[in-house]
Each structure stands twice: as structure tokens, then as C-alpha cells.
Coordinates of C-alpha atoms in Angstrom, one line a residue:
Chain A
X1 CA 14.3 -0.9 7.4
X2 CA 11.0 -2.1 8.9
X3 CA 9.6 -5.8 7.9
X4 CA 6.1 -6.1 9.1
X5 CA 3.4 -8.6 8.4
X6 CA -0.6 -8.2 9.6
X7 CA -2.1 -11.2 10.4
X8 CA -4.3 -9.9 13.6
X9 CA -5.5 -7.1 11.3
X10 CA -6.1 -9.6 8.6
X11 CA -8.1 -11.3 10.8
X12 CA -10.1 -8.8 12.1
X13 CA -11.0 -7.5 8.3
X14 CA -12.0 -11.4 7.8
X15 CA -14.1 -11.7 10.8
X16 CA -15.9 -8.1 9.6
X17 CA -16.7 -9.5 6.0
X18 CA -17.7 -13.2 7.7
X19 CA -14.2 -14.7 6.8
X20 CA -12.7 -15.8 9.4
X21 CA -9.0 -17.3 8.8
X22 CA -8.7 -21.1 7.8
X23 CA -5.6 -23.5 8.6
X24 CA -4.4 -26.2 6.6
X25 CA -1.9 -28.9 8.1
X26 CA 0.2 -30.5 6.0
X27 CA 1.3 -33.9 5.9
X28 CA 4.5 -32.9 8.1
X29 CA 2.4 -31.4 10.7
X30 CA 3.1 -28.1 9.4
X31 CA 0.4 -25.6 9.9
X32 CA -0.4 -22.4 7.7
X33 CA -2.8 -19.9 6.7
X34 CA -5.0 -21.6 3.6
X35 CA -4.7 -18.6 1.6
X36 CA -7.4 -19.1 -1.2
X37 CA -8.4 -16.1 -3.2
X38 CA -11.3 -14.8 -0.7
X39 CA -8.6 -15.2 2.3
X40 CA -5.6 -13.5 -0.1
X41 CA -7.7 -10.7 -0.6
X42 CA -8.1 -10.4 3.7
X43 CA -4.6 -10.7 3.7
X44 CA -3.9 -7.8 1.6
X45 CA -6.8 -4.9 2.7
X46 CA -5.0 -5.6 6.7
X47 CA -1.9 -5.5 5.5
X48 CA -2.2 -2.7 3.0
X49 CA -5.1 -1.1 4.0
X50 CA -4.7 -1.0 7.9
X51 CA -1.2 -1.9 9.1
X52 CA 0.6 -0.3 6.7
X53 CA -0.8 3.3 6.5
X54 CA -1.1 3.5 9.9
X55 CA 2.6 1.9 10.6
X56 CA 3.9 4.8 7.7
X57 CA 2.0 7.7 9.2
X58 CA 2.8 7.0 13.1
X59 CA 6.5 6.8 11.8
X60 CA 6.4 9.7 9.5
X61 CA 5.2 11.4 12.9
X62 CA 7.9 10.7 14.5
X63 CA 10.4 12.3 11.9
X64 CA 11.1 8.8 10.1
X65 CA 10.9 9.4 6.3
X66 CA 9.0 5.8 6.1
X67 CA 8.3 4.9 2.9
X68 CA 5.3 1.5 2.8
X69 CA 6.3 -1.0 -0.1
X70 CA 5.2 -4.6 -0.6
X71 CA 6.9 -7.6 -2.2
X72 CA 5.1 -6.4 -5.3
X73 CA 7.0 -2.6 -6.0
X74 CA 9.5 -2.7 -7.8
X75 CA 9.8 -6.7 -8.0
X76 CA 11.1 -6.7 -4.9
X77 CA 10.3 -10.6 -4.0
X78 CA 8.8 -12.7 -6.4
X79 CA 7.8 -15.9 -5.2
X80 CA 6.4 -19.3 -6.7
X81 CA 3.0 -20.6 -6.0
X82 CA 2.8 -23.9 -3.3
X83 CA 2.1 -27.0 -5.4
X84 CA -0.8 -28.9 -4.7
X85 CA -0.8 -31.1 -1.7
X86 CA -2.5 -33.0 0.4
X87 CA -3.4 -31.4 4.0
X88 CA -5.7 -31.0 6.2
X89 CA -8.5 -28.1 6.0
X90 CA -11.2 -28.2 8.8
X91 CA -10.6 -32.0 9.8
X92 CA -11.1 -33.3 6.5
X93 CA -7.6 -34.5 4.4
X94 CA -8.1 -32.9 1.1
X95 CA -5.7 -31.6 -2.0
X96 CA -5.3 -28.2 -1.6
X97 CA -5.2 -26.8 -5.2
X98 CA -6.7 -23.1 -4.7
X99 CA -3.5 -22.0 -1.9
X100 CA -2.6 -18.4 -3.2
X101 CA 0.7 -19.0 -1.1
X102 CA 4.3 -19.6 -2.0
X103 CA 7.6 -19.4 -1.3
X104 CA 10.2 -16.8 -2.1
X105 CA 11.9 -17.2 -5.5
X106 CA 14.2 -14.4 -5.7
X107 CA 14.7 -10.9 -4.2
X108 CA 15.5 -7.7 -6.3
X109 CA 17.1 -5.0 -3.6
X110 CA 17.1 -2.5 -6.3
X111 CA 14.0 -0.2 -4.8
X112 CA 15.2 -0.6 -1.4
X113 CA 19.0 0.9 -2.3
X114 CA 17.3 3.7 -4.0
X115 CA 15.0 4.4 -1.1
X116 CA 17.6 4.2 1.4
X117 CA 19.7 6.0 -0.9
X118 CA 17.6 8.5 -0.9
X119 CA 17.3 8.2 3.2
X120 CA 13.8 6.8 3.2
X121 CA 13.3 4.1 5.5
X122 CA 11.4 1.3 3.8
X123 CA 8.3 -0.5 5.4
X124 CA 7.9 -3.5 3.9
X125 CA 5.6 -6.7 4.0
X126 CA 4.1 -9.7 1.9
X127 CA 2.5 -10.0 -0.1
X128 CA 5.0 -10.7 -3.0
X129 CA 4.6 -10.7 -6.8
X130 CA 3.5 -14.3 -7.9
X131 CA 6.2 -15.4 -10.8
X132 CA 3.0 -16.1 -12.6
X133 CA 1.3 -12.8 -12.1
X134 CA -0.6 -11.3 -9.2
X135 CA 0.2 -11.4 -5.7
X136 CA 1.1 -14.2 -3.6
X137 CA 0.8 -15.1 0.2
X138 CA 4.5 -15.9 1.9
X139 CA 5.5 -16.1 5.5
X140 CA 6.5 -12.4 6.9
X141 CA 9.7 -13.8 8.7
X142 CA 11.3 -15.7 5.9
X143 CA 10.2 -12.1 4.1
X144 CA 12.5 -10.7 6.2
X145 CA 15.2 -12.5 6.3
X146 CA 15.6 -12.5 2.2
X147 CA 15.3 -9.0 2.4
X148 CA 18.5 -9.2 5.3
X149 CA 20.2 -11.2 2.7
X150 CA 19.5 -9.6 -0.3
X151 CA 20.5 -6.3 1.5
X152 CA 23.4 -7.8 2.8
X153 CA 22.2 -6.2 6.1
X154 CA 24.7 -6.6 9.2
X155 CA 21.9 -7.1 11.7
X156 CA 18.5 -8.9 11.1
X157 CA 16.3 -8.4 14.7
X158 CA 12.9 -10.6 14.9
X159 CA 10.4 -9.2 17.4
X160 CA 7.7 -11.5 18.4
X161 CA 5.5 -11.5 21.6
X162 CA 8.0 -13.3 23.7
X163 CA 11.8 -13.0 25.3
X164 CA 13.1 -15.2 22.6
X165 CA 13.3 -18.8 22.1
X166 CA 12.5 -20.4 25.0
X167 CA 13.6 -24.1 26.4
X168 CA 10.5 -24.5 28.4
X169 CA 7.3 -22.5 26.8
X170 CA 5.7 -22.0 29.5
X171 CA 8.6 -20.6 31.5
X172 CA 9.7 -17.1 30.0
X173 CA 12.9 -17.6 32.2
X174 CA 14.2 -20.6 30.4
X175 CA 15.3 -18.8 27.2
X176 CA 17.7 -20.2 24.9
X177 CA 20.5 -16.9 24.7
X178 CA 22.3 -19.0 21.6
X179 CA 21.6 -21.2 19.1
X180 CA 24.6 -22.0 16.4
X181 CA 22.6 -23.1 13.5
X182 CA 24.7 -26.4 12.9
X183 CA 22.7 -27.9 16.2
X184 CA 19.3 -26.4 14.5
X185 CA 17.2 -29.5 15.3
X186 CA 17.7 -29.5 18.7
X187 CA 16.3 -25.9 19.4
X188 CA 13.5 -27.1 16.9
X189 CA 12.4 -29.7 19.0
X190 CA 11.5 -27.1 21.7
X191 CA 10.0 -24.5 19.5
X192 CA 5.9 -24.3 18.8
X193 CA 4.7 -24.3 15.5
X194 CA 5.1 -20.1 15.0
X195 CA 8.1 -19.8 16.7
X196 CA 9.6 -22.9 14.6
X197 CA 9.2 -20.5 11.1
X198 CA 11.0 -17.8 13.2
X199 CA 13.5 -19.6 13.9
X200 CA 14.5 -21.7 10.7
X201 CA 14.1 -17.8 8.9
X202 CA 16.5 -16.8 11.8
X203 CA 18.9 -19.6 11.0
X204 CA 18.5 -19.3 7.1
X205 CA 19.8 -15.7 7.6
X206 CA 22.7 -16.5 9.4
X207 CA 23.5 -19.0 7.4
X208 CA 23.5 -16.9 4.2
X209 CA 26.0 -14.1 5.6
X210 CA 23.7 -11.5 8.1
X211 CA 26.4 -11.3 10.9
X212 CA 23.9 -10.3 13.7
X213 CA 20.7 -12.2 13.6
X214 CA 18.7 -12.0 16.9
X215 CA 15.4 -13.5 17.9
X216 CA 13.9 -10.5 20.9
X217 CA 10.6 -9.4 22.4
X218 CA 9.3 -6.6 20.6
X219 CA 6.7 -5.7 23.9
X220 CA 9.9 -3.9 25.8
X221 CA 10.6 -0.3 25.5
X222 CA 13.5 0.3 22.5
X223 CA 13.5 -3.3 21.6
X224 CA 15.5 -3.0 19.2
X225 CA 18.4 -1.6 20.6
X226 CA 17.7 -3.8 23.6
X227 CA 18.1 -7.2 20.8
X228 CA 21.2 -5.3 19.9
X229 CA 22.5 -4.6 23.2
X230 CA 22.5 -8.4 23.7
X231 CA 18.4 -9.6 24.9
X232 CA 17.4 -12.3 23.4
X233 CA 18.4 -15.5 21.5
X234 CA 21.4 -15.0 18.7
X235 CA 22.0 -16.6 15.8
X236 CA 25.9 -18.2 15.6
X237 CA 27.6 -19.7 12.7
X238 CA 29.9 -22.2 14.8
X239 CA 32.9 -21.5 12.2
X240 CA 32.4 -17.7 13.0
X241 CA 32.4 -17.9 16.9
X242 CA 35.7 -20.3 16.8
X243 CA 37.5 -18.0 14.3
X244 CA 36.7 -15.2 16.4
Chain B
X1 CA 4.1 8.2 -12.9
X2 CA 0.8 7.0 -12.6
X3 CA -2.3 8.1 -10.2
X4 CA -5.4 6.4 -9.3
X5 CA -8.5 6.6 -6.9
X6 CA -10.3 3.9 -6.4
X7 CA -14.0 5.0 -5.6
X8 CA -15.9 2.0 -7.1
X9 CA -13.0 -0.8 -5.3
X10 CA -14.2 0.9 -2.1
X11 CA -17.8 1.1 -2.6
X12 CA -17.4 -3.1 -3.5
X13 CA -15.7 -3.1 -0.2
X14 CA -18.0 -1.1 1.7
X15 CA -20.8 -3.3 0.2
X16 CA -19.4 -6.0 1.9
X17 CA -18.8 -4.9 5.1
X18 CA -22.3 -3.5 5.1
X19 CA -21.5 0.3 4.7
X20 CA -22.2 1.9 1.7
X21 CA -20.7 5.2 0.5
X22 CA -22.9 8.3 2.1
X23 CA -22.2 11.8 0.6
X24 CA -22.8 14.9 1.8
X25 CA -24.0 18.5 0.0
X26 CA -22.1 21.6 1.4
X27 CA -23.7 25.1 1.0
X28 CA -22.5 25.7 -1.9
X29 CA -24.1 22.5 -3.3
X30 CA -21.0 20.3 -4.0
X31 CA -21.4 16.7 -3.4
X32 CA -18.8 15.0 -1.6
X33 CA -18.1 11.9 -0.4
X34 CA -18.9 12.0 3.5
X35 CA -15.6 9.8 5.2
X36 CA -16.7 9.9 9.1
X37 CA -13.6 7.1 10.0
X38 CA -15.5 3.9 9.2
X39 CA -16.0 5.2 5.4
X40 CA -12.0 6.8 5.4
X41 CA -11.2 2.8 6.7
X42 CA -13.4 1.2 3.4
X43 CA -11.7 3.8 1.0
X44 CA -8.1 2.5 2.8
X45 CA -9.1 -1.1 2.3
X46 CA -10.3 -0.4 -1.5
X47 CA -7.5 1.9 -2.7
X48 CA -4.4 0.5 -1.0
X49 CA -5.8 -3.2 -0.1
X50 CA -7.5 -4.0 -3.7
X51 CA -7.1 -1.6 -6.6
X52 CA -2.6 -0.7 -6.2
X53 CA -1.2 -4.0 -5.8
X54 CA -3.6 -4.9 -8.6
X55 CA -2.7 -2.2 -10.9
X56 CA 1.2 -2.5 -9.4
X57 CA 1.1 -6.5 -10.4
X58 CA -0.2 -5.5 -13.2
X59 CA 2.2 -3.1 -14.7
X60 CA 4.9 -5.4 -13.8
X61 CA 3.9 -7.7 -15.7
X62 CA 3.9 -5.5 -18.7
X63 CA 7.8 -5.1 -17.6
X64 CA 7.1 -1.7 -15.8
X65 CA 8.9 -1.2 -12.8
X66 CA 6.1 -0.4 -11.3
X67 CA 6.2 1.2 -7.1
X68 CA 2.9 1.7 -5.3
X69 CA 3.0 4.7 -3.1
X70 CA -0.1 6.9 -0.9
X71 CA 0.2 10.4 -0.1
X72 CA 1.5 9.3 3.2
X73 CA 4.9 7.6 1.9
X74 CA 7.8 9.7 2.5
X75 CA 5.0 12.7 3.4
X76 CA 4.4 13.0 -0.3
X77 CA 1.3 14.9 0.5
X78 CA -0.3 16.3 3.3
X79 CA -3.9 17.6 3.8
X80 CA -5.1 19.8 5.9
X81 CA -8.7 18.9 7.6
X82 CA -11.7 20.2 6.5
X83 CA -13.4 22.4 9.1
X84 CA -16.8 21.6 10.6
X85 CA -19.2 22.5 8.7
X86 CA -23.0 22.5 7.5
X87 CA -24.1 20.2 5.1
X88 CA -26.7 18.0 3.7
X89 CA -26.0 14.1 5.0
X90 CA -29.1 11.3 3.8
X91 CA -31.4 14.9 3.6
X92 CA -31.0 16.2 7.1
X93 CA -29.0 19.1 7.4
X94 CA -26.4 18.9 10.0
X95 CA -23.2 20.5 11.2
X96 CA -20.7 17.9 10.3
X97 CA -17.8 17.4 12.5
X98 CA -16.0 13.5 12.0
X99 CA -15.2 14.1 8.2
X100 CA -11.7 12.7 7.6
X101 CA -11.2 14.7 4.7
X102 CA -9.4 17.7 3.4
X103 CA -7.1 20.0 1.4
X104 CA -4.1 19.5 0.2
X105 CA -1.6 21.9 2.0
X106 CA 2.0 20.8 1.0
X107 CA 3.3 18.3 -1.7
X108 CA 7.3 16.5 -0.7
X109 CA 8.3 15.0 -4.1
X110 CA 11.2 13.9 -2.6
X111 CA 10.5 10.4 -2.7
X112 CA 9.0 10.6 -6.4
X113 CA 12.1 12.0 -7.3
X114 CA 14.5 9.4 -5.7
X115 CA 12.4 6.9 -7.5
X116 CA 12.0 8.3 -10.9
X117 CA 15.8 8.9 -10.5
X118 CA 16.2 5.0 -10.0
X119 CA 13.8 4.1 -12.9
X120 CA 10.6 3.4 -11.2
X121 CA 7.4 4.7 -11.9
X122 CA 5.5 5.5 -9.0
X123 CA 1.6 4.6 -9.0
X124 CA 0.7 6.9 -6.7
X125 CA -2.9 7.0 -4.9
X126 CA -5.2 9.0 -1.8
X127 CA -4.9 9.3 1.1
X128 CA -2.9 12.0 2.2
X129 CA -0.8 12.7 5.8
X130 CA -3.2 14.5 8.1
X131 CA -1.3 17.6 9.1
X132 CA -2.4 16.6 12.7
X133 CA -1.5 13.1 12.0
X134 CA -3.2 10.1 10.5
X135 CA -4.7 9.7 7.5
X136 CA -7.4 11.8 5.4
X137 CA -9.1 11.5 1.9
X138 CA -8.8 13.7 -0.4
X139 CA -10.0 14.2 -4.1
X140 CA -7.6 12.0 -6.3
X141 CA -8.0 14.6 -9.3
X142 CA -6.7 17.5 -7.4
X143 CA -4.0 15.2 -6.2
X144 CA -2.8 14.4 -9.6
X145 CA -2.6 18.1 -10.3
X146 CA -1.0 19.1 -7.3
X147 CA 1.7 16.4 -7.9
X148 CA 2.0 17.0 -11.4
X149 CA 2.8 20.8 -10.0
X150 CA 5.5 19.9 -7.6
X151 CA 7.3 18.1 -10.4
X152 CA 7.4 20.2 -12.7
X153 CA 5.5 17.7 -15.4
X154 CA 5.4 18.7 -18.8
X155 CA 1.9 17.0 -19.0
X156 CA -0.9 16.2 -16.8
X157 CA -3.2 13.6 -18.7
X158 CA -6.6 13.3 -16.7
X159 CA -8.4 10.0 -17.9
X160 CA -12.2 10.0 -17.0
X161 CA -15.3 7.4 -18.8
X162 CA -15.7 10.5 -21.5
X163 CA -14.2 11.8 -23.9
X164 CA -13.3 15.1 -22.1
X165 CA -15.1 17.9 -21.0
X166 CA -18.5 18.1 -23.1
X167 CA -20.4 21.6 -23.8
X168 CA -23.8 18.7 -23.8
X169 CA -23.0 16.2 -21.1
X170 CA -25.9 13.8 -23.0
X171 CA -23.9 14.2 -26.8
X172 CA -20.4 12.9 -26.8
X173 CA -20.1 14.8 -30.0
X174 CA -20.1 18.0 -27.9
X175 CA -16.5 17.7 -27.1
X176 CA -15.0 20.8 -25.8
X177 CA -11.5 20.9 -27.5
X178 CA -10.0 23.9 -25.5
X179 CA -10.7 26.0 -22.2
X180 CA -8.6 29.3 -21.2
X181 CA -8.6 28.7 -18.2
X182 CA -9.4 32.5 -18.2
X183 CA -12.4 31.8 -19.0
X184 CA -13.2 28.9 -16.8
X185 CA -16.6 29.7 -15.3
X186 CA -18.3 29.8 -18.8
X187 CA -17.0 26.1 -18.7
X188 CA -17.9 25.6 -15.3
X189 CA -21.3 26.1 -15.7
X190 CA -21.8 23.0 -18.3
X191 CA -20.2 20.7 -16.3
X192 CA -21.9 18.0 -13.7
X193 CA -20.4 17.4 -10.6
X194 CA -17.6 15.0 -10.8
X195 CA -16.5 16.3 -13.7
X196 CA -16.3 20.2 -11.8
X197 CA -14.0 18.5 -10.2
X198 CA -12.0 17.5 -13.2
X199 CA -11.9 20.9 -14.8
X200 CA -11.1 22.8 -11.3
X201 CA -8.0 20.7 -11.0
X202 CA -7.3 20.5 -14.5
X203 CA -7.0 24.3 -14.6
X204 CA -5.2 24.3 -11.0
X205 CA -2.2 22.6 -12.8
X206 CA -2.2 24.7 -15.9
X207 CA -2.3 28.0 -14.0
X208 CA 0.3 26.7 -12.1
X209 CA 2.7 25.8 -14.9
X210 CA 1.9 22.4 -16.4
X211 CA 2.8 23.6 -20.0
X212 CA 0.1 20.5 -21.7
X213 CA -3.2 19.6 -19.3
X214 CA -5.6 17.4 -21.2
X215 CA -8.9 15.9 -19.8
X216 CA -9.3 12.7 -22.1
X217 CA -10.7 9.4 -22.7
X218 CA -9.7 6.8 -20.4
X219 CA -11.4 3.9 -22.7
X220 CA -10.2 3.8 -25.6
X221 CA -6.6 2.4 -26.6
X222 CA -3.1 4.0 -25.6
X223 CA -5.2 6.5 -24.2
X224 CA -2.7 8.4 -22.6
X225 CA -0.5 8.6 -26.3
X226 CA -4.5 9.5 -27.8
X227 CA -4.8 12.3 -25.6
X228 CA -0.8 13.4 -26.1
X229 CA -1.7 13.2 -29.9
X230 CA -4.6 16.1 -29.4
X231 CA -7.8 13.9 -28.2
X232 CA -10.0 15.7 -25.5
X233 CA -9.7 19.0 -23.3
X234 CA -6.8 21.2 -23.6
X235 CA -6.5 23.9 -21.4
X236 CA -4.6 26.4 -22.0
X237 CA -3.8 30.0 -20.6
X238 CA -4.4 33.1 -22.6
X239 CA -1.2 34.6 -22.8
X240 CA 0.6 31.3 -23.5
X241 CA -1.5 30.9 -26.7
X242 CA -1.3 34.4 -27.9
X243 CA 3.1 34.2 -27.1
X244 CA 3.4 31.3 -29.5

């Protein structure tokens, strides 16, 4: 199964209809996409319009029976809407009540077992099905890594645009090969903000039961056998790697 | 399983991105939309982008188990690419060469099957899989018919903004209650353009073995149990009526 999200496109559509992407900070220093209905919409035409197709068709021609969903088919992943909060949008602290974003409530695997039942390969993204109707805004890797859970999935492989995590940013050499996700906070400290969501989605699925979780670069040839083969920065439950 | 275009979603979006919909004449003097790859990208944006996850969200909420799917998921539907060819673009004749549209070829209902099977109802939706890859636009009337074909349906219902196919497009009293599609060019002849279009398809299915085609009113309530209840356009073949 693929997990993709769409950002870059999003972006692009939003800069070609004079939207360009606003950030909101929260009171933790936590930065996100302010997802309001005008940027939702941006979201959703580069996700589903753009990455997707084109994702489903340049696998289809490679003899992949791809399949595109969203978090909406089926009921796949509902999620519920971000309270208001306090943050800050464009240097000015305001209460952000109009954030079409949320997080994942629950996952139903039930159109993914029939698809791969039926030896489809889903390609799947946010957005997911608000549990008040509509679509909702959630982060593509915790996407993911629900959809490892609720799968039961023996691997979960995150490609990003660098080796792994990495001690040092600026030094692609310095990467971390393990993290056991009782000493979590420590390898936050040297992740940036992106790489921090990767990496607590990393942990949370290796916490809930995927055996193989792997953070890798996707900008190597085969990178996903390559993560499995043993490149970049595993996820270890410290009980599992004593017992073994 | 439900299908829908999205012609008006994508003419919002090409409004906003500052390209509206062009058509073109061919020879024969059928107006089509002209989909050169910036228009083929706004009818992306407005089918897949806007008007599924919409309609998907939608239907959920009514407890339908609703999955969006395009002609390219799980190569449901692949086209074949119109050839170059004169036509009539903005009223200059030209030879036009970049349309990203075309014919259906071959219909897989492999995946609608698998999904059926588990209790979904696809909503199903343009483009097609380019036979040379990519995407391509084709008409989402004949793709309801050719689907409704390669299933096997035992009803095609073809909701338009009338109340089927009328013998005086100005007097909705005129209602045509059955064509043989024997005699289809006597029918032909009082319809308009889009609604050609309609009737070709329409009679497309029932020659090919969709036992009830209807062309009905997609306004009114239940419309689909309306038309199954004998509302709007039958059409029927000749030797089927005169057997029972």
C-alpha cells in the first residue's frame, strides 16, 4: 500500500489561484498548515486532482493494479475537528476558530482488506472524513501510521527528502540508525519541526504493534527495499530488542 | 454504483485560475469540450479535487458506504486518444492536435466488482487511463453506459436537468416516453447537443444488453426510484418488446 500526501502540489494550485499556504504556530511552538476552508479546498484539487491521478496512472503503467482512495471512501479515517486555539497566523496571536484540520479519530480497514483482497494496491492520502461531515485536513504521516496499525501491517517505511533522522541537520552523515521509542525525547530534541511529526508518527506506530517501522530517504533508487534492507533510522520497542 | 461528471465544478475552477472552458466544432458539427492539458488539469481539479469527495462525504453521511473511484483506478477504463483532427476552436478552423480526449477502448470491472462484493458503492467519475499513458477526458455519459455494460446492470438510470428526452426541447410536456433504439435517428434529429449525447449512450447500453435504460429527471425527489417507477425515456429494442 502507498500513503502519500501533496503539499508541494497543494501549494503550487494555491499560488495559481493567489492562495498561497498560511502557517499557524501554536502556543507550543508547533507549526502547521492553517487549513481554513479556501486553503482545504487547495489541499484537496493537489492532492486529488494532481498527485493522485498521476501517482495511480504512472503505477498502473508499471503493472501495479493501484487503486487512489482518500480518508473519505469507505470511512476509512474519520477524524475530529482541532478545537479552537490560540496561535499565531502572520505574526499576529489570534484564536483560530475556522482550522478545517483535525486529528485522526478512528480507522476502518474494511476498503483496504477488500482491495487488497482483491490484489489492488491502495494509494491513499488525507484528507479524512470529518466526524461532523465533510472532509478534514490531518497530517499525511500520522495518516500513515494509523493506516499501519489498523492494518496490522508488519513494516511501516517513511520516505522523506533525507537519510533519516539525523543528529546533526546539517550533516547527512550523522544519522541516528536507532531510536527505541522509550528514549523518544531525546531524538526529539534534534529533530526540526517536519521531521519531529515523522518521527512521533514513527514512534506511535511502533508503539502500537508495526514490527518494522523505518524512517529512509525516498530520493535513492528502490528505497524501499533499501529501508528494508536496513538504510535508515528504525523504530525499537526496547522490551522487543531485549526479548529477542 | 453511482457516476458523475463534473463540468460546471470545473468551469468554477477554471474561472478561477483564469481559463475558461473552450469547445471545439468537429466536421460533423458536434461540440465538444476542447481539453489541450491545461483544460484536462481544471477538469482533474473540478471532478476529483471538488465535486467526489463532496458527493463521497456526502453519501457517507447518509450511511452509504460510499468509494470514490476515476477511470484510472484499478484501469477501470481506458481511452484511446482522439486523432488529430479539423475543427472549429473560438471560430478559426484549425487542425487540432493537443486534445487530451478520447474513446473509450476497454472497461476492467475488476475493481467494481471487488468493491460491490465487499458492500461499497463505488462513485465512479472521468477521466479515463490513456492507452499511451496518463490521463484523458472522456464524455461521462458514455462512461456510465459503457460501465453499466461491463457489469452486466440491470438498469442504467441517466439523470439530466429534464425530464428526459423531449420531442419539443422548449415544452417539457413533450416528453418522449419510449425510443427503439431501431429507430434512433428519428429521435436523433429532435435532440440538442448535450442531450445527443445522452440518447447515443443511452441506446449504446441498451443495444448492448442493459435490459431497463431510462433518461430521467435528475430534480425531482428519489429520482432514481421516479424513473425505476416509469418516469422519462425508455429505450427499448424492437424485438425485446415484441418477445414479451
Amino acid at each position: 500500500m502507498v500513503v502519500h500526501g501533496g503539499g508541494a502540489a497543494a501549494d503550487r494550485v494555491g499560488a495559481e489561484l493567489g492562495r498561497p499556504p498560511r502557517y499557524l504556530t501554536g502556543r507550543g511552538g508547533r507549526r502547521s498548515r492553517y487549513t481554513d476552508a479556501a486553503a482545504l479546498d487547495v489541499l484537496r484539487l493537489g492532492i486529488l486532482g494532481r498527485v493522485k491521478p498521476d501517482l495511480v496512472a504512472a503505477l498502473t503503467g508499471l503493472g501495479v493494479r493501484a487503486v487512489g482512495l482518500s480518508g473519505v471512501d469507505g470511512g476509512l479515517v474519520t477524524a475530529v475537528r482541532n478545537k479552537p486555539a490560540r496561535a499565531t497566523v502572520d505574526g499576529v496571536e489570534v484564536v483560530v476558530r475556522d482550522d478545517l484540520a483535525g486529528r485522526i479519530s478512528s480507522v476502518d480497514p474494511a476498503v483496504l482488506v477488500t482491495l487488497l483482497g482483491g490484489g489492488f494496491t491502495p494509494v491513499v492520502s488525507p484528507p479524512a472524513l470529518g466526524a461532523g461531515g465533510g472532509t478534514l485536513n490531518v497530517d499525511a504521516d500520522r495518516f500513515a501510521a494509523a493506516l499501519a496499525v489498523a492494518l496490522s501491517a508488519d513494516w511501516l517505511v517513511v520516505l522523506s527528502d533525507v537519510p533519516g533522522l539525523l543528529a546533526d541537520r546539517h550533516d547527512p552523515a550523522s544519522l541516528v540508525p536507532e531510536v527505541p521509542v522509550d528514549a523518544l525525547d531525546d531524538h526529539l530534541a534534534v529533530a526540526d519541526g517536519r521531521m519531529k511529526v515523522k518521527v512521533r508518527a514513527a514512534a506511535q506506530a511502533c508503539r502500537d504493534g508495526v514490527r518494522h517501522v523505518v524512517l529512509a530517504d525516498g530520493r535513492v533508487d528502490s528505497p524501499v527495499l533499501t529501508a528494508c534492507a536496513g538504510a535508515g533510522t528504525r523504530f525499537v520497542k526496547e522490551h522487543c530488542v531485549e526479548a529477542s
